[in-house]
PDB file of C-alpha atoms in Angstrom:
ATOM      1  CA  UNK A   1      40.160 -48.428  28.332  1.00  0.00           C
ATOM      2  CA  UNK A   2      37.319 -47.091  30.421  1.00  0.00           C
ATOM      3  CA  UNK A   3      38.938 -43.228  30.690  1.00  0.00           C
ATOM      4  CA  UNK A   4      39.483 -43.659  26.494  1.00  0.00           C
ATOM      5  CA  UNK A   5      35.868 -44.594  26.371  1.00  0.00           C
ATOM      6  CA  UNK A   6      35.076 -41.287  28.751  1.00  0.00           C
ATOM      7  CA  UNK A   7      37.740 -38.906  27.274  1.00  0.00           C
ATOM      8  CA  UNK A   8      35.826 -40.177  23.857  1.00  0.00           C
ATOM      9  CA  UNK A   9      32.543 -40.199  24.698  1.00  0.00           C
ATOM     10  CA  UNK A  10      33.155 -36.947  25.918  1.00  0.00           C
ATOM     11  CA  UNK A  11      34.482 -35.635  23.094  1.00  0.00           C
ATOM     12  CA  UNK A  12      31.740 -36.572  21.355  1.00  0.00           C
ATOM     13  CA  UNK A  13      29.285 -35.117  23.632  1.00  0.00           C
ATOM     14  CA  UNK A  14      31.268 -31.536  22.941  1.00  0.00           C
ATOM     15  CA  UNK A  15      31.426 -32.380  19.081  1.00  0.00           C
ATOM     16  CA  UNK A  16      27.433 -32.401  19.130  1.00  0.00           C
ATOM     17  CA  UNK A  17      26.929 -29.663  21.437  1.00  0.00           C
ATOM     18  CA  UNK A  18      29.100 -27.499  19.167  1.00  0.00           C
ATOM     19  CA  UNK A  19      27.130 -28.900  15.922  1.00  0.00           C
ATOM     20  CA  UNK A  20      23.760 -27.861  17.550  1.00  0.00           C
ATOM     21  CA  UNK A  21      25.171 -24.569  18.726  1.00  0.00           C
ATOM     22  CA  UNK A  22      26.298 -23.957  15.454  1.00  0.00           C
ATOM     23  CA  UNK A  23      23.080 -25.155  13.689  1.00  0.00           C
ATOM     24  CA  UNK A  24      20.898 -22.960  15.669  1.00  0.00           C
ATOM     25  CA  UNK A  25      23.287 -19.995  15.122  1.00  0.00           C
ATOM     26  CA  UNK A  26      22.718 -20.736  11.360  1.00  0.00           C
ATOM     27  CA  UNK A  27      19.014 -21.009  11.742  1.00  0.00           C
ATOM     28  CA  UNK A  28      18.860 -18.231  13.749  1.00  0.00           C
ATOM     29  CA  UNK A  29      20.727 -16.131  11.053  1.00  0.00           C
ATOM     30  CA  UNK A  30      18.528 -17.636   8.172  1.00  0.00           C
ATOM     31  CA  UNK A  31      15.211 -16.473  10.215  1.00  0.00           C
ATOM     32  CA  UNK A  32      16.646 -12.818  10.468  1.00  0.00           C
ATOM     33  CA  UNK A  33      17.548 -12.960   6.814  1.00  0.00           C
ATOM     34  CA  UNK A  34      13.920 -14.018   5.853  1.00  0.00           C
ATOM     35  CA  UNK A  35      12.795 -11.373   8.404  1.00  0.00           C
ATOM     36  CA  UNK A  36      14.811  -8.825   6.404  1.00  0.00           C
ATOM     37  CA  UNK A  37      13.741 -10.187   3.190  1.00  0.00           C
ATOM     38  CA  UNK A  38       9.847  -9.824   4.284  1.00  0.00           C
ATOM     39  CA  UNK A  39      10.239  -6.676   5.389  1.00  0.00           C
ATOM     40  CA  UNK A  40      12.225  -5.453   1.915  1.00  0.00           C
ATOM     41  CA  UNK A  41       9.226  -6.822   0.025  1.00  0.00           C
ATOM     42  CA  UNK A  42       6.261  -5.285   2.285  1.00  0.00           C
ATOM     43  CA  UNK A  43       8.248  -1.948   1.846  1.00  0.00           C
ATOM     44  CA  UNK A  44       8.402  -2.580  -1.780  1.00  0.00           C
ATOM     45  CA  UNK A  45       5.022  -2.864  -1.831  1.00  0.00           C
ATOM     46  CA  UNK A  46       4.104  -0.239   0.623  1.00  0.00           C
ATOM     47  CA  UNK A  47       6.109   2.318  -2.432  1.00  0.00           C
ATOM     48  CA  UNK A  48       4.225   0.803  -5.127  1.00  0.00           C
ATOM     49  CA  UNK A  49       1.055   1.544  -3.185  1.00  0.00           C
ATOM     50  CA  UNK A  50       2.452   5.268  -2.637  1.00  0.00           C
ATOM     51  CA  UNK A  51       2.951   5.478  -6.502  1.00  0.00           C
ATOM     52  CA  UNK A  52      -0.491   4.181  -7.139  1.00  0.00           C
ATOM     53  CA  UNK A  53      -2.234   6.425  -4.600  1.00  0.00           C
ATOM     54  CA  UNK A  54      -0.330   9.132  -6.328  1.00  0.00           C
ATOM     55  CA  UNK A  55      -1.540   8.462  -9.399  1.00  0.00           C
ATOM     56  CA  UNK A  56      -5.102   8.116  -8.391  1.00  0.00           C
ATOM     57  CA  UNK A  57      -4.626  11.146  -6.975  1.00  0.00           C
ATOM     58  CA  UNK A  58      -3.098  13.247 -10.079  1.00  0.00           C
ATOM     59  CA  UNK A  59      -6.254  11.533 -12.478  1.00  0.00           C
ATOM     60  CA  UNK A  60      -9.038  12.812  -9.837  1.00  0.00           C
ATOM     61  CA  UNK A  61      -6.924  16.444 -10.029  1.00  0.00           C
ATOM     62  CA  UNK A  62      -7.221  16.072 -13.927  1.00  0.00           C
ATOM     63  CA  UNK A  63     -10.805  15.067 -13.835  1.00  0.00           C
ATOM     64  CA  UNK A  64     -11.278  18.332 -11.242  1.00  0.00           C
ATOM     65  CA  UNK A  65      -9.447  20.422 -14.320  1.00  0.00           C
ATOM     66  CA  UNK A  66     -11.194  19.205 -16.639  1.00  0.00           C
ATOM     67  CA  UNK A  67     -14.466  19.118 -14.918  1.00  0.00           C
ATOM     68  CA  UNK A  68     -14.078  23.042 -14.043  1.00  0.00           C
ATOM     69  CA  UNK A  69     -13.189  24.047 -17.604  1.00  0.00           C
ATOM     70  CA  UNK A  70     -16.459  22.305 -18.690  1.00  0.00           C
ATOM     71  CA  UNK A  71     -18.308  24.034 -16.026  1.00  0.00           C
ATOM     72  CA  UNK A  72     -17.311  27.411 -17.280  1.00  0.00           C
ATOM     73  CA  UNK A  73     -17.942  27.096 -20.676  1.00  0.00           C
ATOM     74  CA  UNK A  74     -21.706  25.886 -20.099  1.00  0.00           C
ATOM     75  CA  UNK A  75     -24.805  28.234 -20.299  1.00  0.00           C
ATOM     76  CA  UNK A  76     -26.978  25.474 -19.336  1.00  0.00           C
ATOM     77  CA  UNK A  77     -27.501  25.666 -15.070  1.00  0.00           C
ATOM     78  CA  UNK A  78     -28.369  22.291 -14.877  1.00  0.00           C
ATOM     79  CA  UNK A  79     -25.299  20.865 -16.609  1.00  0.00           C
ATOM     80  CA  UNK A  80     -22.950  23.388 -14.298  1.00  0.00           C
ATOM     81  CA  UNK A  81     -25.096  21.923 -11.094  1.00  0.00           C
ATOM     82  CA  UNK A  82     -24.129  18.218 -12.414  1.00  0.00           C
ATOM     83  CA  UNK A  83     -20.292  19.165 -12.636  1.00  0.00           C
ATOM     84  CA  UNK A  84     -20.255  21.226  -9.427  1.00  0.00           C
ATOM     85  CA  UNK A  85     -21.803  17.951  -7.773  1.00  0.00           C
ATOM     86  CA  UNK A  86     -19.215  15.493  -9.246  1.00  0.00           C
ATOM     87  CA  UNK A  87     -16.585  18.029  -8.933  1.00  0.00           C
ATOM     88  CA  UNK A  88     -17.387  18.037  -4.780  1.00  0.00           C
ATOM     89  CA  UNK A  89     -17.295  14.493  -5.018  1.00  0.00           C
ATOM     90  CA  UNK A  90     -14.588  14.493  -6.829  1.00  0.00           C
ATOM     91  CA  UNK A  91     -12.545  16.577  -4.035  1.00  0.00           C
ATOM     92  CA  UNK A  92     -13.511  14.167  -1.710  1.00  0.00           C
ATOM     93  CA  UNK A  93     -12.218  11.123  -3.539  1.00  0.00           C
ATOM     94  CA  UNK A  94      -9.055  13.128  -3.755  1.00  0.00           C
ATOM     95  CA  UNK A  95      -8.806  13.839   0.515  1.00  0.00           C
ATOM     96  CA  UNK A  96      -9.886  10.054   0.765  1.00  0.00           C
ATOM     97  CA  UNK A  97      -6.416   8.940  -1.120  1.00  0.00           C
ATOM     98  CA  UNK A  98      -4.468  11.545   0.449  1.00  0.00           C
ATOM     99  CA  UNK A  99      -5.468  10.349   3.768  1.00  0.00           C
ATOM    100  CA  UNK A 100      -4.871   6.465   2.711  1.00  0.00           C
ATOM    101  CA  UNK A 101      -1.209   8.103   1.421  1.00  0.00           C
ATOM    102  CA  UNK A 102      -0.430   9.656   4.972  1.00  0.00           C
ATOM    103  CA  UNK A 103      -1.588   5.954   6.545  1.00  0.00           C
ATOM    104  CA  UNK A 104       0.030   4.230   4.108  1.00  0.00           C
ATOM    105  CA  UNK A 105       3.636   6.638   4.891  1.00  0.00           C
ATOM    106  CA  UNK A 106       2.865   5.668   8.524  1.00  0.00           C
ATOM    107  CA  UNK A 107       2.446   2.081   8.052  1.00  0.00           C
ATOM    108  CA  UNK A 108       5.782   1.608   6.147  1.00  0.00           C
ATOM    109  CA  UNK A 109       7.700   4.158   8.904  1.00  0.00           C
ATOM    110  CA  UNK A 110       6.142   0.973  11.042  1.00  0.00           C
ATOM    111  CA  UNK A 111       7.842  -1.127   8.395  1.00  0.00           C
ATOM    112  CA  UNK A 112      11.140   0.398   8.852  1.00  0.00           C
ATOM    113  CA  UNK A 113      11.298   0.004  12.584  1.00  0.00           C
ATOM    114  CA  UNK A 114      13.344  -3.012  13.018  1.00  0.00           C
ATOM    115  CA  UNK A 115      12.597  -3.081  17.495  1.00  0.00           C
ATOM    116  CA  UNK A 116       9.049  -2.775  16.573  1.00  0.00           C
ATOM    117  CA  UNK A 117       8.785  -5.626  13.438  1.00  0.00           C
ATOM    118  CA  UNK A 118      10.877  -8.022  15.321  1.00  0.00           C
ATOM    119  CA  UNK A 119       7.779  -9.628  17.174  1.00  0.00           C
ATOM    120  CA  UNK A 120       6.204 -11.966  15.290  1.00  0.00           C
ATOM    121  CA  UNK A 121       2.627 -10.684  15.965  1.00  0.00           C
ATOM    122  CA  UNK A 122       3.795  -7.415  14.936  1.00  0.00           C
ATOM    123  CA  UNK A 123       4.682  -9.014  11.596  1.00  0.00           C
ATOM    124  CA  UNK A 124       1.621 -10.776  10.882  1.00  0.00           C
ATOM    125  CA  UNK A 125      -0.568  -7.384  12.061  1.00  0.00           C
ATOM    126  CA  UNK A 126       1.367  -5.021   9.313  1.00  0.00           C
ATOM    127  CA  UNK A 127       0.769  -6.915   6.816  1.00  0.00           C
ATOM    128  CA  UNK A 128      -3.166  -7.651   7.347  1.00  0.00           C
ATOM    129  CA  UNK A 129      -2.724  -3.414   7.870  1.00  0.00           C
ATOM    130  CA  UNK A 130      -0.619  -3.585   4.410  1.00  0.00           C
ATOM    131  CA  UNK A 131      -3.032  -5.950   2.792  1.00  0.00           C
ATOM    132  CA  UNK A 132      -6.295  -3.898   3.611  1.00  0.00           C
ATOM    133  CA  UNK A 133      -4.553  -0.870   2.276  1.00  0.00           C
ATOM    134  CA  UNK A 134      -3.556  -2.226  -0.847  1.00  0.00           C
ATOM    135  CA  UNK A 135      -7.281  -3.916  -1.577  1.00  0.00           C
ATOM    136  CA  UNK A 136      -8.696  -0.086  -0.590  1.00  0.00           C
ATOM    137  CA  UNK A 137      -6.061   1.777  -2.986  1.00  0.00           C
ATOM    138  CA  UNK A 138      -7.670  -0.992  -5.726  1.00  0.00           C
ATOM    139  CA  UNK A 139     -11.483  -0.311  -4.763  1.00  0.00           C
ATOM    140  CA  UNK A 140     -10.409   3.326  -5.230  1.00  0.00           C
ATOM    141  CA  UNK A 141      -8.447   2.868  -8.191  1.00  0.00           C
ATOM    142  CA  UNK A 142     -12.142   0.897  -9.662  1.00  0.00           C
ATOM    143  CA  UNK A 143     -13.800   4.002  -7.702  1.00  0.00           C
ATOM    144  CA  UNK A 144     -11.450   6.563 -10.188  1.00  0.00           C
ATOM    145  CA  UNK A 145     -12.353   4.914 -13.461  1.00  0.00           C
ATOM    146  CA  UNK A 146     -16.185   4.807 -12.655  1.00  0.00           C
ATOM    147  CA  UNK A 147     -15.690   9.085 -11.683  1.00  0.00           C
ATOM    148  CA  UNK A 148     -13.694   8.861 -15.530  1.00  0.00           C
ATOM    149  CA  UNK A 149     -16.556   7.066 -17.053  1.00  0.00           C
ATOM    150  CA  UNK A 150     -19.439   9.574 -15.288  1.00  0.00           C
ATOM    151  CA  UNK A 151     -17.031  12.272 -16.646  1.00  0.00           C
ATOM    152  CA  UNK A 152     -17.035  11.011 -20.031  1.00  0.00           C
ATOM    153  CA  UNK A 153     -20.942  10.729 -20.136  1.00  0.00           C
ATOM    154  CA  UNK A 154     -21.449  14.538 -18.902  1.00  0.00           C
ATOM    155  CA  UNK A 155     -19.216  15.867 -21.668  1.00  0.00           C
ATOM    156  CA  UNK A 156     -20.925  13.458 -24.037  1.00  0.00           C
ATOM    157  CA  UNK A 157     -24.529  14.799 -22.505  1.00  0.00           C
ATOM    158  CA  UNK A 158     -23.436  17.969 -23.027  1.00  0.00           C
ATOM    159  CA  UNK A 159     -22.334  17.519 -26.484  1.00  0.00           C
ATOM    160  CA  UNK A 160     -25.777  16.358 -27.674  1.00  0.00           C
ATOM    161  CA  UNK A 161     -27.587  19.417 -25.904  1.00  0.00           C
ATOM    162  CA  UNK A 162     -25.553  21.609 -28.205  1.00  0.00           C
TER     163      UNK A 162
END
C-alpha cells in the first residue's frame, strides 16, 4: 500500500512537472509570438512613416517648382528676394525630412534585427526612438502646410501688385 501510494504520488509529481514544463513552453512560445507581432506592427509603422516623409518631401519639391517658376516670371526684386528666402528655407525643410528618412531606414534595419530586439530594454527604447520620429514627421507634416499656406499668400501678394 505504501509503494502504491509512492509509485502514485510519484507519478503525480512527474504528471505536474510535465504540465508546468509544458505550460511554460506554451508561454514561452506565446511571448515570442507577441514579440513578433510587435515588431510586424512597429515596422508597419516605421513604412508608413517612410511614405509620409516621402510625401512631405515630394510637396516641399513642388512648392520649390513652383516657387522658382514664380521667381522668374517677377520684375518686382523684392517679390524675387521673398521667394529666394522661402525657397532656401524651403531646401532646408526638404534635407531636414531626408535626414529623418535615412534615421527612420536605420531605426527599422534596428527593427529587423531579431539578436538585437530580443532584449526587452531594447524593445521599449525603439519604440520611444519610433514614437519621437513619428510625432517629428507630424510637426513637419504641420511645418509643410504652414510653407503651402506662406506660398499661397506670396502668389496672392503678387497677384494684387499686378
Amino acid at each position: 500500500m505504501i509503494k502504491t501510494i509512492k509509485i502514485m504520488s510519484t507519478g503525480v509529481l512527474m504528471f505536474l512537472m510535465m504540465v508546468s514544463v509544458s505550460f511554460a513552453q506554451q508561454t514561452g512560445q506565446q511571448q515570442q509570438q507577441n514579440m513578433q507581432q510587435r515588431m510586424q506592427q512597429q515596422m508597419q509603422q516605421m513604412q508608413q512613416m517612410m511614405q509620409n516623409m516621402d510625401q512631405l518631401m515630394q510637396r516641399t519639391q513642388n512648392m520649390n517648382q513652383e516657387m522658382n517658376r514664380q521667381m522668374k516670371q517677377l520684375q518686382d526684386e523684392q517679390m524675387q528676394n521673398q521667394y529666394r528666402m522661402m525657397n532656401r528655407f524651403n531646401e532646408q525643410m526638404q534635407m531636414t525630412l531626408g535626414t529623418m528618412k535615412n534615421a527612420a531606414e536605420r531605426a527599422n534595419q534596428i527593427l529587423q534585427d531579431r539578436d538585437m530586439m530580443r532584449d526587452r530594454d531594447m524593445q521599449r527604447d525603439m519604440d520611444h526612438i519610433r514614437q519621437h520620429l513619428n510625432d517629428m514627421t507630424g510637426q513637419m507634416g504641420d511645418a509643410v502646410k504652414t510653407m503651402e499656406r506662406i506660398n499661397q499668400r506670396l502668389r496672392d501678394h503678387q497677384s494684387e501688385t499686378r
